[in-house]
Amino acid sequence: MASNGGMVLVIKAPRGTHDILPSEMEKWHYVEEVARKVASDYGYKEIRTPIFEHTELFSRGIGDTTDIVEKEMYTFKDKGGRSITLRPEGTASIVRAIGEHKLYGKGKLQKLFMIGPMFRYERPQSGRYRQFWQLDFEAIGSSDPYLDVEIIALSVEIFSRLGLKGLSVELNSVGCPKCRPKYKELLKDYLRPYFDDLCESCQSRFDRNVLRILDCKNEGCRRITESAPRMVDYLCEECSWHFEEVKKGLNSLGIPYKINHRLVRGLDYYTKTAYEVISGELGAQNAVCGGGRYDGLSEDIGGPSIPGVGFAAGVERIVLTMEQQEVAFPRSRGMEYFVVVLDSRYKEFAARVVYELRHRGIYADMDYFGRSLKAQMRYADTMGARKVVFVGQEEVDSGMAKVKDMQTGEQVEVEWGKIGNE
Ligand code: AMP
């Protein structure tokens, strides 16, 4: 707290950020634990890249005319005068790392995942933050459409193991540098007569990023784009084959999906497959996960040509959906022993007992407020302690601990040092 002209200013977390408090953290750990298990079942290894990168990585990778690069990056000059940006997403960094450490080559596939915070200067609302966390999965090194299928299956597997229901996969193909430019021109030709009826942002997207007009939420724009030409009808032979293979693969795994012709994603690096996993519970920010293929990304950032496919899922949105669907989270670890000090002269002894129990991997605790016996018992109960151990003159002198089971009320005597075997 700082005082300012008689007024007290309370410092709060910056707008769009949030504290993840211990009660919430347990849910996060569970989500991460499930994601890590699925990663290991699918053969994905963890990678951690820096939280900040050279700004150029994102301006070249994500695309100069995207909302992220134009409006949402936390960019600053460091003390050496370099332009630095807090990462708004993880894919560009991971692809950079693969190139930088020469982890690519013929027949080499890098299957990687990363869990960490991302930063975007967006308008905060439910499910949208300025610092948020993503689970990022990337398979880099092959252009096989069955890798796209694997990535989609992997994301769906995480959500289904977490117990999420009613999610849907939306799929599209955004083509490649061979077929997309022609489609963009066709789309512009179609939209030109309606230009004045488009919303202001779509008018400005017309020249810079015409594909984004397709996913504008504005009702008027949606009516106009309803019968716009569809990318999938203008794919080149290779992209068309790829799209068919991905659909075939998903069909054979029994993973339901819907084709969404409006799905273009907010990052320029996507080629061919683009997909999202949508939750009905999330309202306007309804995507729990988004991803696709990015065969040109590595070259865009000045690296070698390496194809790749991946997805990112928002941890806040996963937890939010789980809460709204009342999916059970595992219960947190309960306290095993609470050591009750009956006589403050034996506090030192009690502290040693607690220390030794903990050393043996047993969750034990004691009182630090000089509470009465009754208050200590009440506290042990609030903490959900399974058993309490009494420390007083009699127990110390006799060498026998009294251990009481909080549930049954049963009390037994056991040698100090053998607590846990009673
Ligand atoms: P993107 O990197 O934009 O493809 O987003 C991938 C996923 O990250 C989305 O489906 C969301 O779950 C999550 N996400 C993206 N932006 C935000 C944000 N500002 N706040 C919270 N989650 C986000």
mmCIF file of N, CA and C and ligand atoms in Angstrom, residues 68 88-89 120 122 127-134 265-267 269-270 276-277 287-291 312-317, ligand 1:
data_model
loop_
_atom_site.group_PDB
_atom_site.id
_atom_site.type_symbol
_atom_site.label_atom_id
_atom_site.label_comp_id
_atom_site.label_asym_id
_atom_site.label_seq_id
_atom_site.Cartn_x
_atom_site.Cartn_y
_atom_site.Cartn_z
ATOM 1 N N ILE A 68 -3.149 -10.013 -33.234
ATOM 2 C CA ILE A 68 -2.158 -10.239 -32.174
ATOM 3 C C ILE A 68 -0.966 -9.306 -32.366
ATOM 4 N N PRO A 88 3.092 -14.122 -27.076
ATOM 5 C CA PRO A 88 1.631 -14.183 -27.114
ATOM 6 C C PRO A 88 1.135 -15.590 -27.396
ATOM 7 N N GLU A 89 2.029 -16.496 -27.755
ATOM 8 C CA GLU A 89 1.674 -17.892 -28.050
ATOM 9 C C GLU A 89 2.970 -18.698 -28.057
ATOM 10 N N ARG A 120 -1.347 -11.355 -23.992
ATOM 11 C CA ARG A 120 -1.951 -10.608 -25.099
ATOM 12 C C ARG A 120 -2.739 -9.438 -24.517
ATOM 13 N N GLU A 122 -5.531 -7.904 -24.679
ATOM 14 C CA GLU A 122 -6.881 -8.018 -25.211
ATOM 15 C C GLU A 122 -7.850 -7.365 -24.247
ATOM 16 N N GLY A 127 -13.220 -15.662 -19.465
ATOM 17 C CA GLY A 127 -12.476 -16.571 -20.345
ATOM 18 C C GLY A 127 -11.463 -15.879 -21.231
ATOM 19 N N ARG A 128 -11.300 -14.559 -21.079
ATOM 20 C CA ARG A 128 -10.265 -13.870 -21.863
ATOM 21 C C ARG A 128 -9.438 -12.966 -20.950
ATOM 22 N N TYR A 129 -8.159 -13.231 -20.945
ATOM 23 C CA TYR A 129 -7.264 -12.538 -20.028
ATOM 24 C C TYR A 129 -6.081 -11.949 -20.791
ATOM 25 N N ARG A 130 -5.309 -11.140 -20.093
ATOM 26 C CA ARG A 130 -4.095 -10.599 -20.712
ATOM 27 C C ARG A 130 -2.890 -11.481 -20.415
ATOM 28 N N GLN A 131 -2.933 -12.155 -19.272
ATOM 29 C CA GLN A 131 -1.990 -13.249 -19.062
ATOM 30 C C GLN A 131 -2.829 -14.502 -18.861
ATOM 31 N N PHE A 132 -2.624 -15.497 -19.709
ATOM 32 C CA PHE A 132 -3.380 -16.735 -19.608
ATOM 33 C C PHE A 132 -2.425 -17.886 -19.886
ATOM 34 N N TRP A 133 -2.869 -19.084 -19.565
ATOM 35 C CA TRP A 133 -1.974 -20.246 -19.682
ATOM 36 C C TRP A 133 -2.425 -21.161 -20.798
ATOM 37 N N GLN A 134 -1.463 -21.688 -21.487
ATOM 38 C CA GLN A 134 -1.786 -22.642 -22.551
ATOM 39 C C GLN A 134 -1.060 -23.968 -22.355
ATOM 40 N N ARG A 265 -8.891 -18.892 -38.001
ATOM 41 C CA ARG A 265 -7.881 -18.698 -36.952
ATOM 42 C C ARG A 265 -7.200 -17.334 -37.071
ATOM 43 N N GLY A 266 -6.691 -16.876 -35.927
ATOM 44 C CA GLY A 266 -6.155 -15.520 -35.880
ATOM 45 C C GLY A 266 -4.673 -15.422 -36.162
ATOM 46 N N LEU A 267 -4.064 -16.518 -36.594
ATOM 47 C CA LEU A 267 -2.621 -16.480 -36.817
ATOM 48 C C LEU A 267 -2.360 -16.854 -38.274
ATOM 49 N N TYR A 269 0.120 -18.160 -39.771
ATOM 50 C CA TYR A 269 1.015 -19.237 -40.177
ATOM 51 C C TYR A 269 0.320 -20.544 -40.548
ATOM 52 N N TYR A 270 -0.987 -20.615 -40.347
ATOM 53 C CA TYR A 270 -1.647 -21.888 -40.634
ATOM 54 C C TYR A 270 -1.704 -22.210 -42.123
ATOM 55 N N GLU A 276 -10.711 -26.185 -34.261
ATOM 56 C CA GLU A 276 -10.948 -25.694 -32.907
ATOM 57 C C GLU A 276 -11.805 -26.704 -32.159
ATOM 58 N N VAL A 277 -11.668 -26.705 -30.859
ATOM 59 C CA VAL A 277 -12.579 -27.493 -30.039
ATOM 60 C C VAL A 277 -13.416 -26.492 -29.251
ATOM 61 N N ALA A 287 -13.922 -21.184 -27.496
ATOM 62 C CA ALA A 287 -12.917 -22.152 -27.948
ATOM 63 C C ALA A 287 -12.049 -22.580 -26.771
ATOM 64 N N VAL A 288 -12.016 -23.879 -26.479
ATOM 65 C CA VAL A 288 -11.085 -24.348 -25.446
ATOM 66 C C VAL A 288 -9.729 -24.631 -26.071
ATOM 67 N N CYS A 289 -9.739 -24.847 -27.367
ATOM 68 C CA CYS A 289 -8.498 -25.269 -27.999
ATOM 69 C C CYS A 289 -8.526 -24.899 -29.479
ATOM 70 N N GLY A 290 -7.378 -24.525 -30.005
ATOM 71 C CA GLY A 290 -7.303 -24.206 -31.423
ATOM 72 C C GLY A 290 -5.961 -24.640 -31.966
ATOM 73 N N GLY A 291 -5.960 -25.040 -33.221
ATOM 74 C CA GLY A 291 -4.677 -25.451 -33.785
ATOM 75 C C GLY A 291 -4.750 -25.711 -35.259
ATOM 76 N N ALA A 312 -3.067 -25.386 -29.247
ATOM 77 C CA ALA A 312 -2.930 -24.802 -27.918
ATOM 78 C C ALA A 312 -4.296 -24.777 -27.267
ATOM 79 N N ALA A 313 -4.341 -25.160 -26.010
ATOM 80 C CA ALA A 313 -5.600 -25.144 -25.268
ATOM 81 C C ALA A 313 -5.442 -24.226 -24.068
ATOM 82 N N GLY A 314 -6.463 -23.424 -23.789
ATOM 83 C CA GLY A 314 -6.390 -22.467 -22.681
ATOM 84 C C GLY A 314 -6.743 -23.143 -21.362
ATOM 85 N N VAL A 315 -5.817 -23.074 -20.396
ATOM 86 C CA VAL A 315 -6.059 -23.763 -19.114
ATOM 87 C C VAL A 315 -7.230 -23.123 -18.353
ATOM 88 N N GLU A 316 -7.301 -21.779 -18.360
ATOM 89 C CA GLU A 316 -8.423 -21.121 -17.661
ATOM 90 C C GLU A 316 -9.756 -21.615 -18.219
ATOM 91 N N ARG A 317 -9.820 -21.715 -19.549
ATOM 92 C CA ARG A 317 -11.099 -22.120 -20.166
ATOM 93 C C ARG A 317 -11.416 -23.580 -19.894
HETATM 94 P P1 AMP B 1 -4.816 -19.244 -30.058
HETATM 95 O O1 AMP B 1 -3.380 -19.264 -29.589
HETATM 96 O O2 AMP B 1 -5.348 -17.874 -30.283
HETATM 97 O O3 AMP B 1 -5.041 -20.185 -31.190
HETATM 98 O O4 AMP B 1 -5.681 -19.806 -28.850
HETATM 99 C C1 AMP B 1 -5.637 -21.136 -28.422
HETATM 100 C C2 AMP B 1 -6.448 -21.267 -27.144
HETATM 101 O O5 AMP B 1 -5.864 -20.477 -26.116
HETATM 102 C C3 AMP B 1 -7.866 -20.757 -27.249
HETATM 103 O O6 AMP B 1 -8.717 -21.743 -27.754
HETATM 104 C C4 AMP B 1 -8.181 -20.427 -25.814
HETATM 105 O O7 AMP B 1 -8.549 -21.582 -25.089
HETATM 106 C C5 AMP B 1 -6.867 -19.928 -25.280
HETATM 107 N N1 AMP B 1 -6.790 -18.453 -25.322
HETATM 108 C C6 AMP B 1 -6.438 -17.666 -26.352
HETATM 109 N N2 AMP B 1 -6.456 -16.364 -26.010
HETATM 110 C C7 AMP B 1 -6.834 -16.323 -24.718
HETATM 111 C C8 AMP B 1 -7.029 -15.276 -23.760
HETATM 112 N N3 AMP B 1 -6.822 -14.003 -24.068
HETATM 113 N N4 AMP B 1 -7.419 -15.610 -22.508
HETATM 114 C C9 AMP B 1 -7.619 -16.911 -22.164
HETATM 115 N N5 AMP B 1 -7.443 -17.932 -23.007
HETATM 116 C C10 AMP B 1 -7.052 -17.654 -24.271
#
